[in-house]
CSV table of C-alpha atoms and ligand atoms in Angstrom, one decimal:
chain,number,residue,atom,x,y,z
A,1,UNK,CA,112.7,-31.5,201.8
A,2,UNK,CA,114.8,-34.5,202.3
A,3,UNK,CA,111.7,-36.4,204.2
A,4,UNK,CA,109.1,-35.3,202.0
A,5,UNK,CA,105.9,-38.1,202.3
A,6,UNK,CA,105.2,-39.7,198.5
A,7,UNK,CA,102.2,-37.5,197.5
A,8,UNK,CA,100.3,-40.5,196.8
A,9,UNK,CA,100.4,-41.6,200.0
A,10,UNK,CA,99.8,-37.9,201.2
A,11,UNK,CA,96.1,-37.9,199.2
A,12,UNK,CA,95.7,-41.6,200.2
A,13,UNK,CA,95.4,-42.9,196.8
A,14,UNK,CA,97.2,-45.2,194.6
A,15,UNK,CA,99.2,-44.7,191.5
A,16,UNK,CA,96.3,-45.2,189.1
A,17,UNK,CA,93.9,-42.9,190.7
A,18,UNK,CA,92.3,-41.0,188.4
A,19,UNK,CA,91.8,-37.2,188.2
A,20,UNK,CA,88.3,-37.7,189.8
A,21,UNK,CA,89.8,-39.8,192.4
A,22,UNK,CA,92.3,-37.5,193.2
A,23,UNK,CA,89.4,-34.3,193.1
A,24,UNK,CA,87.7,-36.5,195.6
A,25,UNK,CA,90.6,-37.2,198.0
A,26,UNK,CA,92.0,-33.8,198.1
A,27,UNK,CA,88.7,-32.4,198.5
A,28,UNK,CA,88.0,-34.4,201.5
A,29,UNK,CA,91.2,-33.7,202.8
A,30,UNK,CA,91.7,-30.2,202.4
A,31,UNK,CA,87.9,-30.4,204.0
A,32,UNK,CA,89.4,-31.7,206.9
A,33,UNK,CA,92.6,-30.0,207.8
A,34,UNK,CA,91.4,-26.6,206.3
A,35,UNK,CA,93.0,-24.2,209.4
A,36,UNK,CA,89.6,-22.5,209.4
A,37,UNK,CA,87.7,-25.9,210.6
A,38,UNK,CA,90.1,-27.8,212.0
A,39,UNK,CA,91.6,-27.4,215.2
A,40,UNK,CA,94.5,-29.5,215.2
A,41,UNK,CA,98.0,-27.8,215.9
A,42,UNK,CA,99.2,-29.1,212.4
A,43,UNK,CA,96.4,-28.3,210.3
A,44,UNK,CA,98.5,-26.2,208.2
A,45,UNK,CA,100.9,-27.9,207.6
A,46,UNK,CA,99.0,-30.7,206.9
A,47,UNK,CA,97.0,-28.8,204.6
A,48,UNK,CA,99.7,-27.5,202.8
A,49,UNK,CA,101.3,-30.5,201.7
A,50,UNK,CA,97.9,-31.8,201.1
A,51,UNK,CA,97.5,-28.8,198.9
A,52,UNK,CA,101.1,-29.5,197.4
A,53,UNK,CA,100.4,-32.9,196.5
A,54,UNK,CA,97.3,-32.3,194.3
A,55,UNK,CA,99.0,-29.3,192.9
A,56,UNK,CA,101.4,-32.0,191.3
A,57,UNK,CA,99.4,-35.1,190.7
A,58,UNK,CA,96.5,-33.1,189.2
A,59,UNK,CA,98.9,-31.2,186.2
A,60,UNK,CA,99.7,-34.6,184.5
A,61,UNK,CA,103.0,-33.1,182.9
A,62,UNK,CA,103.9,-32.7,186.8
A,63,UNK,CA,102.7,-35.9,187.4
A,64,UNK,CA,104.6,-37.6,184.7
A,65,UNK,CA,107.7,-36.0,185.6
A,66,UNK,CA,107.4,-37.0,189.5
A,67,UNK,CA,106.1,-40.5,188.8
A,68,UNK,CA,109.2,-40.5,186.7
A,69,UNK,CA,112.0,-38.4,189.1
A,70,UNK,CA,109.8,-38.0,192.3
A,71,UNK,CA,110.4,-34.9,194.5
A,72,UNK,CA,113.1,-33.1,192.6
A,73,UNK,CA,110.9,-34.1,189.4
A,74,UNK,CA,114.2,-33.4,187.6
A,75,UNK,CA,112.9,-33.1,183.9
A,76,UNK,CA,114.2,-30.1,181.9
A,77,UNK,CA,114.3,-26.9,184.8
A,78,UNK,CA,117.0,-27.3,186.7
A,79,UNK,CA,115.5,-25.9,189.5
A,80,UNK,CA,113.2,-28.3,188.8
A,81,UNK,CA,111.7,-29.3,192.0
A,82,UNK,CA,108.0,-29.1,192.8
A,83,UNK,CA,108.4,-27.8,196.2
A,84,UNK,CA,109.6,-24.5,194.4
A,85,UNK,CA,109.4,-20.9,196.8
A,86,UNK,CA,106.1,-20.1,195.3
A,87,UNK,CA,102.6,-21.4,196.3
A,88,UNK,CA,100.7,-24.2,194.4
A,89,UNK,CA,97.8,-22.4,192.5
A,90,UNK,CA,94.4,-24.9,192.9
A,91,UNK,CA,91.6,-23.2,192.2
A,92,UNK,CA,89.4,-23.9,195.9
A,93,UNK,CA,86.6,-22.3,194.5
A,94,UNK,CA,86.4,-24.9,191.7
A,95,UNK,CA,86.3,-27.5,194.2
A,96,UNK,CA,84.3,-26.4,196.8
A,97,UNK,CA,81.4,-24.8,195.0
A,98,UNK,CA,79.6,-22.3,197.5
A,99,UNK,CA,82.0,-22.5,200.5
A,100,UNK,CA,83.5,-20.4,202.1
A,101,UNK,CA,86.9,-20.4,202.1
A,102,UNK,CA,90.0,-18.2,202.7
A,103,UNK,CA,92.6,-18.2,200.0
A,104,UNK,CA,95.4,-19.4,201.7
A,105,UNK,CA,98.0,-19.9,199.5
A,106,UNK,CA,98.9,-18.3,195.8
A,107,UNK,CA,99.7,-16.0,198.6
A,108,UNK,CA,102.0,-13.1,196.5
A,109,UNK,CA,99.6,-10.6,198.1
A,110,UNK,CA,99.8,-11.7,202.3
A,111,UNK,CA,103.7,-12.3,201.5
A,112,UNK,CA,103.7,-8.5,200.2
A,113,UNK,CA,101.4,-7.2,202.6
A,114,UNK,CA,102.3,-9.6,205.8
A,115,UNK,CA,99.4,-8.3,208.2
A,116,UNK,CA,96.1,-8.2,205.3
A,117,UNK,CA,93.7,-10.8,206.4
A,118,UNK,CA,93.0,-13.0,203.7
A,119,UNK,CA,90.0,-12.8,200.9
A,120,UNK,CA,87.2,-14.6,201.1
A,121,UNK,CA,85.1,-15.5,198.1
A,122,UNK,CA,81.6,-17.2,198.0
A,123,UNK,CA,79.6,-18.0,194.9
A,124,UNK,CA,76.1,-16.8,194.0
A,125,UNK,CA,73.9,-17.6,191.4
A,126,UNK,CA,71.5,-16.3,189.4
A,127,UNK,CA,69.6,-16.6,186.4
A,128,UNK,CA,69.2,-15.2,182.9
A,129,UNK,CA,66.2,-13.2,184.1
A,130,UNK,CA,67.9,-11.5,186.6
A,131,UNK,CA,70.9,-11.1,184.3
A,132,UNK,CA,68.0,-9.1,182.5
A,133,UNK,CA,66.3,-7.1,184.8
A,134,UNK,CA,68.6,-6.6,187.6
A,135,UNK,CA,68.3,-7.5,190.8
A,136,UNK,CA,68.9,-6.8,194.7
A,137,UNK,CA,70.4,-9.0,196.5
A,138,UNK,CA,70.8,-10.1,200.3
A,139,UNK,CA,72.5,-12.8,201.6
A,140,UNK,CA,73.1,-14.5,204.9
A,141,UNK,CA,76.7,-15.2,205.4
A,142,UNK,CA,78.9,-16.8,208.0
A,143,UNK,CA,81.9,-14.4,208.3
A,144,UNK,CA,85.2,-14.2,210.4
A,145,UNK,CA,85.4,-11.1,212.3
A,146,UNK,CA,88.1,-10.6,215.1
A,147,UNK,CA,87.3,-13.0,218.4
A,148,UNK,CA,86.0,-10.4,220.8
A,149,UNK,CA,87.8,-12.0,224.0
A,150,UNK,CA,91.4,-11.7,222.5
A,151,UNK,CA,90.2,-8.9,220.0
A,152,UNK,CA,91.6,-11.1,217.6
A,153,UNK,CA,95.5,-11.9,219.3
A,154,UNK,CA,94.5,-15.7,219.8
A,155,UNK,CA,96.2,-14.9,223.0
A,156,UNK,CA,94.6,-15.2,226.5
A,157,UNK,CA,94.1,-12.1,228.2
A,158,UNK,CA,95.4,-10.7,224.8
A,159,UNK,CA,98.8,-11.8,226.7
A,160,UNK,CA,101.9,-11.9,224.0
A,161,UNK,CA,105.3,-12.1,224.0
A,162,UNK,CA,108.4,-12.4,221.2
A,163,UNK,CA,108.2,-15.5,219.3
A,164,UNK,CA,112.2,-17.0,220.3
A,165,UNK,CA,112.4,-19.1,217.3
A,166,UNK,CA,112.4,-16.3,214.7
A,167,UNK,CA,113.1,-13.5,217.6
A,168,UNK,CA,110.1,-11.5,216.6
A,169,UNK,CA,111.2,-11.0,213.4
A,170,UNK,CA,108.7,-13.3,212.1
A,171,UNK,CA,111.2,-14.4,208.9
A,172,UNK,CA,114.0,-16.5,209.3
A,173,UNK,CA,116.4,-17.5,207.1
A,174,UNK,CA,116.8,-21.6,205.7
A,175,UNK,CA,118.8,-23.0,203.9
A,176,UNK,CA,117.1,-25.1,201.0
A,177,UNK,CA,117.6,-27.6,198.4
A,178,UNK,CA,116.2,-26.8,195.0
A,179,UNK,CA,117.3,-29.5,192.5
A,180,UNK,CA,120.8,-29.7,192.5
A,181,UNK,CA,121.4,-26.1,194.4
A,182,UNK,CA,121.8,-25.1,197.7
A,183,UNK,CA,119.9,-21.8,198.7
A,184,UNK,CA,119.5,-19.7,201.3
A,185,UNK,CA,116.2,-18.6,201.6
A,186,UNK,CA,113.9,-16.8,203.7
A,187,UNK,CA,111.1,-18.1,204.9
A,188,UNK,CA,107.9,-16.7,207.2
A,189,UNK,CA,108.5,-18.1,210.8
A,190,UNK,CA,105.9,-21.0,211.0
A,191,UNK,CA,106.2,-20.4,214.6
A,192,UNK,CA,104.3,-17.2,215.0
A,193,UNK,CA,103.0,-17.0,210.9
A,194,UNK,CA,105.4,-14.2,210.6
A,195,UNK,CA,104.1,-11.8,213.1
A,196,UNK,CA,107.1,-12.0,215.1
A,197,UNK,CA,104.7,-12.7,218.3
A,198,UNK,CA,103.0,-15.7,219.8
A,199,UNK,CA,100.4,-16.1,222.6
A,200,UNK,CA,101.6,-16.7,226.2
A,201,UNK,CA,98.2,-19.0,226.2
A,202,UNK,CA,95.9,-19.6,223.8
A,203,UNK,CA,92.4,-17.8,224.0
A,204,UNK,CA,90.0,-20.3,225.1
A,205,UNK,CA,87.2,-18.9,223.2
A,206,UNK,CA,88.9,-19.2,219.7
A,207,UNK,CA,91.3,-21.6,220.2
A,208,UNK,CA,94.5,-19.6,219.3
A,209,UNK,CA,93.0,-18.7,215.9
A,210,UNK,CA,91.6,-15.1,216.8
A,211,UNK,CA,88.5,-15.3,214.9
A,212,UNK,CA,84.8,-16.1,215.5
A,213,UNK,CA,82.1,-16.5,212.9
A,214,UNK,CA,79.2,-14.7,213.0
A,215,UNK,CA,76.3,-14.3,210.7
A,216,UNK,CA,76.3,-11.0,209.1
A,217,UNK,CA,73.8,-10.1,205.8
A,218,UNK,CA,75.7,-9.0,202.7
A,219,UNK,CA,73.2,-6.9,200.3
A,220,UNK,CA,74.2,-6.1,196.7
A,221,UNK,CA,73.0,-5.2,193.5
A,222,UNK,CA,73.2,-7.3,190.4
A,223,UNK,CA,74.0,-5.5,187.3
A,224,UNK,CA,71.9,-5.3,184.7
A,225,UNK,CA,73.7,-7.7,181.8
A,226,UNK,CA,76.2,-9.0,184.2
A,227,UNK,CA,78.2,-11.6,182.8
A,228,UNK,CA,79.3,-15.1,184.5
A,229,UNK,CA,82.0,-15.0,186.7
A,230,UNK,CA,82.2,-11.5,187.3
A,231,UNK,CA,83.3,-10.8,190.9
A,232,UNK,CA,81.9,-8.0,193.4
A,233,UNK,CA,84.7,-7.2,195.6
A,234,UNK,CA,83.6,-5.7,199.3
A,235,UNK,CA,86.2,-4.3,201.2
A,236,UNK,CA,87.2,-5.4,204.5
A,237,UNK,CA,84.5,-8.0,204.7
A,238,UNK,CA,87.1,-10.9,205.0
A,239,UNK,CA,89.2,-12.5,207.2
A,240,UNK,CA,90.6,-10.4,209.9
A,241,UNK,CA,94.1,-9.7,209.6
A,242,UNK,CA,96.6,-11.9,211.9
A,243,UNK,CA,96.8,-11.2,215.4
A,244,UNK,CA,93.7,-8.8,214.7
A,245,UNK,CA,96.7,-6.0,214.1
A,246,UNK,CA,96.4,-5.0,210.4
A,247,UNK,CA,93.7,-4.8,207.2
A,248,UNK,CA,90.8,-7.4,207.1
A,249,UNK,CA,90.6,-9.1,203.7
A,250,UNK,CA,88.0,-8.5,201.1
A,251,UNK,CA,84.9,-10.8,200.6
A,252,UNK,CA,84.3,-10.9,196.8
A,253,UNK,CA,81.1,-12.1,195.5
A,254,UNK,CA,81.0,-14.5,192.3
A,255,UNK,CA,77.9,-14.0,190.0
A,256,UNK,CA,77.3,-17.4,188.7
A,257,UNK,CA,74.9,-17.2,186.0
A,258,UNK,CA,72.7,-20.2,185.8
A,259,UNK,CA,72.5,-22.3,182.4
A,260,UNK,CA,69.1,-21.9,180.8
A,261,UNK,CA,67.2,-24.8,179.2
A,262,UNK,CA,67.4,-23.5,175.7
A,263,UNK,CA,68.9,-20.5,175.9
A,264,UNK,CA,73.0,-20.2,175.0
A,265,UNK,CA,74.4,-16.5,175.8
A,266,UNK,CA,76.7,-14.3,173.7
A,267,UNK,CA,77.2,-11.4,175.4
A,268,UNK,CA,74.2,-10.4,175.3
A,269,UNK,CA,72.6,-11.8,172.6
A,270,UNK,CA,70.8,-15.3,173.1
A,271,UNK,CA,71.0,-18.5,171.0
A,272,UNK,CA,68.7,-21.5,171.0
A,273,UNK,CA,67.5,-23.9,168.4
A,274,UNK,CA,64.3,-24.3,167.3
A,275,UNK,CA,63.1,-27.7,166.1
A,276,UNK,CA,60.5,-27.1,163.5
A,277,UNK,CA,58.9,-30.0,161.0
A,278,UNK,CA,59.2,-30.2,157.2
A,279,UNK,CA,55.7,-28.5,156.7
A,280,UNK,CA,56.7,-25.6,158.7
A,281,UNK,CA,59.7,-24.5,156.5
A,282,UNK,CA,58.1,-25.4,153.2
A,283,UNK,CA,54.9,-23.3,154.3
A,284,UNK,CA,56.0,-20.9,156.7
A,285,UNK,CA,54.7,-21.1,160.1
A,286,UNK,CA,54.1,-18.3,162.8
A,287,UNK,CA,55.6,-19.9,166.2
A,288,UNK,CA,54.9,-18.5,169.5
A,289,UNK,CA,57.1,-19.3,172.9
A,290,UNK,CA,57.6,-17.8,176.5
A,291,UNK,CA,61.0,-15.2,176.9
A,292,UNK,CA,62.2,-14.3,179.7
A,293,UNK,CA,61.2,-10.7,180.1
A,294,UNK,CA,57.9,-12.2,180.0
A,295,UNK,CA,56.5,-11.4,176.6
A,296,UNK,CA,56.2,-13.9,174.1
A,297,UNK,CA,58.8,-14.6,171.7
A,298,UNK,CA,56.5,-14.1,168.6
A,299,UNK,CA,59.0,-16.0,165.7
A,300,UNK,CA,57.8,-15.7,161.9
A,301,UNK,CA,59.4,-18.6,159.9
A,302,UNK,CA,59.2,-17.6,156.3
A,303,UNK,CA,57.9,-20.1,153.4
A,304,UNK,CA,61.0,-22.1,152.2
A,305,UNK,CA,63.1,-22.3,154.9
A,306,UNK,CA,65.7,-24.6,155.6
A,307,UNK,CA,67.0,-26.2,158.6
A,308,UNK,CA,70.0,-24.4,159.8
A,309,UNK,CA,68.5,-20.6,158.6
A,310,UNK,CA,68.8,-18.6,161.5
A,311,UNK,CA,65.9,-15.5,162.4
A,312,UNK,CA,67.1,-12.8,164.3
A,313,UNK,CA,65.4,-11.1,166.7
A,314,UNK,CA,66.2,-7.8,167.4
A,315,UNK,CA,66.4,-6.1,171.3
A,316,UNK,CA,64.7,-9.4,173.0
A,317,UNK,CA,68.3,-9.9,174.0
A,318,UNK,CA,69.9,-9.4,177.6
A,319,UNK,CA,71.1,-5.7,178.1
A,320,UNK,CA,74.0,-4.4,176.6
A,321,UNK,CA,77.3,-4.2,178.8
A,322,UNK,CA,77.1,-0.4,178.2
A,323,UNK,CA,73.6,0.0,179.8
A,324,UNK,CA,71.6,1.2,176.5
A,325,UNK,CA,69.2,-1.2,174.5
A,326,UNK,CA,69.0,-4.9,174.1
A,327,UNK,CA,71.0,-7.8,172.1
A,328,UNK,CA,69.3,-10.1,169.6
A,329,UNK,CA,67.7,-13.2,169.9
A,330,UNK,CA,69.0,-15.4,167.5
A,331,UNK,CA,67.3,-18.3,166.5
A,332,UNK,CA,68.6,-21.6,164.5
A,333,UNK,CA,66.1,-23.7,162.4
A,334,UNK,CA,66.5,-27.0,162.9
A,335,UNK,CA,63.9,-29.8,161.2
A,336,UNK,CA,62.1,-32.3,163.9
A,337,UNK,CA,61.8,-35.7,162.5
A,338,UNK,CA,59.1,-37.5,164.3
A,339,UNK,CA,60.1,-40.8,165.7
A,340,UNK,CA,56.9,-42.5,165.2
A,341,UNK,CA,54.5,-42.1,163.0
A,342,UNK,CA,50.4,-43.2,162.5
A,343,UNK,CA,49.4,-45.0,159.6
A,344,UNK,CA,47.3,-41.8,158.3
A,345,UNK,CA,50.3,-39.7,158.4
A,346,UNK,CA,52.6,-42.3,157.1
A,347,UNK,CA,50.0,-42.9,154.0
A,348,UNK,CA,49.7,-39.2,153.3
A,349,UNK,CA,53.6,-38.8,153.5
A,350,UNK,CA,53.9,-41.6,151.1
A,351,UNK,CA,51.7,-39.9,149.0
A,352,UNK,CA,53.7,-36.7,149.2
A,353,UNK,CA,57.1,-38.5,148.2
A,354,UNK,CA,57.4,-38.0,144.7
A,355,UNK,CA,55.6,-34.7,145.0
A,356,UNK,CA,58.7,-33.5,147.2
A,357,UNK,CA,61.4,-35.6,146.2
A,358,UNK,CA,62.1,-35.4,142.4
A,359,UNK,CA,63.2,-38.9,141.0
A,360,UNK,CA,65.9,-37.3,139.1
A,361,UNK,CA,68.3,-37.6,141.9
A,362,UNK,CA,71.7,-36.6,140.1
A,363,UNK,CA,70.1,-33.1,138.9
A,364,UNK,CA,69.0,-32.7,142.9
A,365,UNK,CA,72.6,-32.9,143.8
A,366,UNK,CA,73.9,-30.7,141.1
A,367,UNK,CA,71.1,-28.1,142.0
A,368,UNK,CA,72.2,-27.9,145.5
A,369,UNK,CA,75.4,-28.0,144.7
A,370,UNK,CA,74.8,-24.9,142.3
A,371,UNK,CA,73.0,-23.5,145.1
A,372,UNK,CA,75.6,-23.3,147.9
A,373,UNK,CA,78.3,-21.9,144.9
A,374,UNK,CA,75.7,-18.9,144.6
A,375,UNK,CA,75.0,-18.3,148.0
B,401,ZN,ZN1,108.5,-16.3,214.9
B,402,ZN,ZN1,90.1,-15.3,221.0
């Protein structure tokens, strides 16, 4: 760790960059070096201490402590450190928005399981209608599947032989400071990425990596009442495992459920606001507007209503998570003040005042003060 690069100078931005600035520079980078798309022998590596140094810079207690200590970030752990054993947790998907990616790091499961490819996830997104009434789904994806020429060895010819550095045993042992101790640790053989093998030549047709991409349709059904974020988990559809010897990853689909113009969700009741004028509570008013399962919302304001009632609308909500009947529809009054107003409407309003606003002002207050200690 002793020649660790500053991690500013590793995202290529200065001291005062801000969170957005340092989103933007990671996100280009990891772009960049990301093993799957780049071809550069140290891709990894570079994108693991690109990975490394937005962990840190983007937690701003980490940030403070290494602006503070730098890379043993002393503070109050004394093994401290940010280089730590385990991976740096960024959430890619955040990032990268429909990508693909693999999840490279966080890696507990691949340092469990060595030979598991890793998971893929891609996003998908849908709307409250479909949330509604279900849906099937297809979609065209571009997925890693073992390179036919080296059936997935990255090796020419499929032609291996022992990695020396690590003498097939794909771990080796290094000795590592954390903080102020001195540990011996062992660590997957970067050499061979702990398969304990490494290609006499590298495949020409995949470059060493032992995957191709090739466009494969992914069908699924959504749910009926499926909420945001949940995943779909396909087995085997990920990345081929290393060397092509071992279980493929899973692909997991992310439903993202698309915001609706009015409509908030609760499960699966929906919320919206309803901006109604003054004449409409005092009189009651019948108030008619498109839903989503395609049948008018039909909403009955009742004579003296304020703003902030709510009317609930039974089963015109999204289904319930255990597949029988509807939620509500819940709907919150609120009174639309006009921003302009004609000289007609301004007269008549004037005309109205004392009619609705009693000139007694300090028994109005008392009165609705009386009012909200009965209600
Ligand atoms: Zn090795
Ligand atoms: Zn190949």
């Amino acid at each position: 760790m002793a020649d660790k690069r500053d991690y500013y100078e590793v995202l290529d931005v200065d001291k005062s960059a801000s969170e957005k600035d340092l989103k933007n520079a990671f996100r280009s980078l990891a772009r960049k070096y990301h093993p799957d798309r780049s071809t550069a022998d140290d891709a990894e590596e570079k994108f693991k201490e690109i990975q490394e140094a937005y962990a840190v810079l983007s937690d701003s207690q980490k940030r403070g402590q290494y602006d503070r200590f730098g890379h043993q970030g002393a503070g109050g752990n004394p093994f401290g450190g940010f280089g730590g054993s385990g991976g740096f947790n960024i959430n890619l998907e955040d990032l990268f928005g429909g990508d693909i990616f693999s999840s490279m790091f966080g890696g507990g499961r691949q340092r469990r399981n060595k030979r598991r490819g890793n998971d893929i996830l891609v996003r998908h997104t849908i709307d409250l209608e479909m949330v509604l009434n279900g849906s099937s789904e297809e979609i065209e994806l571009d997925l890693p599947s073992p390179c036919q020429a080296c059936e997935g060895t990255g090796a020419e010819d499929g032609d291996t032989t022992q990695c020396s550095p690590c003498g097939g045993q794909g771990r080796m042992r290094v000795r590592q400071q954390m903080g102020p101790f001195i540990q011996d640790v062992v660590k997957e053989c970067r050499e061979c990425s702990g398969i304990g093998e490494i290609a006499k030549s590298r495949c020409s047709d995949c470059k060493g990596s032992g995957k191709e991409f090739r466009a494969e349709t992914i069908r699924f059904d959504i749910p009926l009442g499926v909420e945001h974020e949940t995943r779909m988990r396909m087995r085997g559809k990920g990345e081929p495992a290393p060397n092509g010897k071992g279980e493929a990853g899973d692909l997991f689909v992310e439903i993202e459920v698309q915001e609706h113009p009015w409509f908030e969700r609760q499960n699966s009741d929906l919320i919206m606001s309803l901006p109604v004028g003054f004449t409409d509570l005092m009189l009651g008013a019948t108030i008619k507007i498109p839903h989503i399962d395609g049948d008018d919302l039909v909403i009955k304001i009742p004579s003296n209503s304020s703003a902030g009632h709510t009317i609930t609308i039974r089963n015109r909500g999204l289904p319930n998570s255990r597949g029988v009947g509807r939620g509500e529809v819940v709907i919150l009054l609120k009174l639309h003040v006009p921003k302009k107003l004609n000289k007609a409407t301004k007269k008549a309003l004037e005309q109205l005042r004392e009619a609705l606003s009693p000139a007694d002002i300090e028994a109005r207050i008392r009165a609705d003060a009386e009012d909200r200690r009965t209600n």
